XYZ file of C-alpha atoms in Angstrom:
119
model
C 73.808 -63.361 53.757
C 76.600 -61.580 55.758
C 77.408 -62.339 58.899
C 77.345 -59.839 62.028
C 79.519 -57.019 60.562
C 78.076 -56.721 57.752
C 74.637 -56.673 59.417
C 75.834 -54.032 62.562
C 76.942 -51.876 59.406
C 73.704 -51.944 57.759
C 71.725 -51.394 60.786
C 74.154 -47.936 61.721
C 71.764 -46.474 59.034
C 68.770 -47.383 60.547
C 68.094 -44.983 63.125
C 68.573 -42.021 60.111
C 64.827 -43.578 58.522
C 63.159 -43.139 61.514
C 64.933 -39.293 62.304
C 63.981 -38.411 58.231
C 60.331 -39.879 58.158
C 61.149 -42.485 56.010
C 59.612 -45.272 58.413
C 56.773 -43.827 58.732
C 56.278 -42.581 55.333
C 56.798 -46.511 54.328
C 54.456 -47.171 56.900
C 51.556 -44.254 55.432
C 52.112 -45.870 52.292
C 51.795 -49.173 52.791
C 48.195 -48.786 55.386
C 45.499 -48.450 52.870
C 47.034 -51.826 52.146
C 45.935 -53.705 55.505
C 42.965 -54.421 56.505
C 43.347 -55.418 60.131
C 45.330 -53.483 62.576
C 47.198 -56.121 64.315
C 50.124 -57.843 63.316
C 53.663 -56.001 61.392
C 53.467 -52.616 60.213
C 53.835 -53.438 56.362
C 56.458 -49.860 56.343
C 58.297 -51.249 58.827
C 58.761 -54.582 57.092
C 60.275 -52.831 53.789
C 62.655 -51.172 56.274
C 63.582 -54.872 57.413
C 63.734 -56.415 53.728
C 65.871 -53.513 52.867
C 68.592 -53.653 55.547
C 68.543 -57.533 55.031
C 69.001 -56.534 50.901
C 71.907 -54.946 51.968
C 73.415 -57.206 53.913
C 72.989 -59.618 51.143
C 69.968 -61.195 51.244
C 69.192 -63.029 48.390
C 65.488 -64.742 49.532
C 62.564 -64.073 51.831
C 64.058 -66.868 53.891
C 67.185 -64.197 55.072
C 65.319 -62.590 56.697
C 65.967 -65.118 59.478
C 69.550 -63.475 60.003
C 67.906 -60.600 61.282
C 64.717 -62.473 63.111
C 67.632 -64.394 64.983
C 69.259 -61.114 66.454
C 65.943 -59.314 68.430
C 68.205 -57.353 70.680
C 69.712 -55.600 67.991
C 67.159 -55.432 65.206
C 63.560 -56.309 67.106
C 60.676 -57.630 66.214
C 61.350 -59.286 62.596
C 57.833 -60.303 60.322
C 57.664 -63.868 59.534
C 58.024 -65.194 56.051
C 54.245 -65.400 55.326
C 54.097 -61.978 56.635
C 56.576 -60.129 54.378
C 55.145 -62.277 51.444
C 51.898 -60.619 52.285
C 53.542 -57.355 52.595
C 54.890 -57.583 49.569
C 52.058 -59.007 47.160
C 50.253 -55.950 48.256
C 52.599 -53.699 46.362
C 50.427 -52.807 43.002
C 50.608 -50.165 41.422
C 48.972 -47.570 43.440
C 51.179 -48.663 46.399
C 54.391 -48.335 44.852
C 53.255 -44.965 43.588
C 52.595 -44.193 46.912
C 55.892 -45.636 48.321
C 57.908 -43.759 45.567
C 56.101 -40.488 46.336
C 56.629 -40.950 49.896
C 60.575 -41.660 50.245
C 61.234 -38.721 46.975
C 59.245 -36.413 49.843
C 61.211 -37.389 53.105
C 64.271 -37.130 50.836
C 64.025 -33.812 49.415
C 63.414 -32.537 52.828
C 66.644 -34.084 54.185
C 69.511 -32.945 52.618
C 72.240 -35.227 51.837
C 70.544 -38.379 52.422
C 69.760 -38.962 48.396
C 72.298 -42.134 49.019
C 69.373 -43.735 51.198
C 67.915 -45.018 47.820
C 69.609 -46.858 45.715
C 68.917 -47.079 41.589
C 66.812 -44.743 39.992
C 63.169 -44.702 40.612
């Protein structure tokens, strides 16, 4: 995992998701996968997992980097939680998360680099 930079440089793009939509359309595509209503937004979790991907991550376990720094990235999900999060990701979810982010993005110009690979 990186170290501060890295993670201050990966957390610059964060407040674009939330200005797009694509927070919340992470977090309308992951709901018909909870069942209670407490706890971690699953969408927001993915939004975690991926700024801790780019910073390096290589395990569940990194996400501790980010857990460790509350000022700057808040409330983190616990291991068990974003091992939940993501077992719940069939097939019908990531349809639902790939539909969801090709939306936000063709409504924001520009911000096709937000994804990363080909879906």
């Amino acid at each position: 995992m990186g170290m501060v930079w890295p993670i201050t440089q990966g957390r610059v793009c964060l407040p674009i998701w939330p200005t797009v939509g694509l927070t919340g359309a992470l977090s309308a595509a992951m709901a018909p996968t909870k069942q209670r209503h407490r706890g971690h937004d699953r969408g927001e979790v993915l939004c975690d997992l991926a700024v801790a991907i780019a910073d390096g991550a290589e395990t569940i376990s990194d996400l501790a980097v980010l857990r460790d720094q509350p000022d700057l990235f808040g409330p983190v999900a616990s291991h068990p939680t974003t091992w939940r999060s993501l077992a719940a990701i069939d097939g019908e979810a990531l349809a639902r998360i790939k539909a969801a982010l090709v939306r936000r993005l063709e409504r924001t110009p520009g911000r096709q680099a937000l994804i990363l690979g080909s879906m």
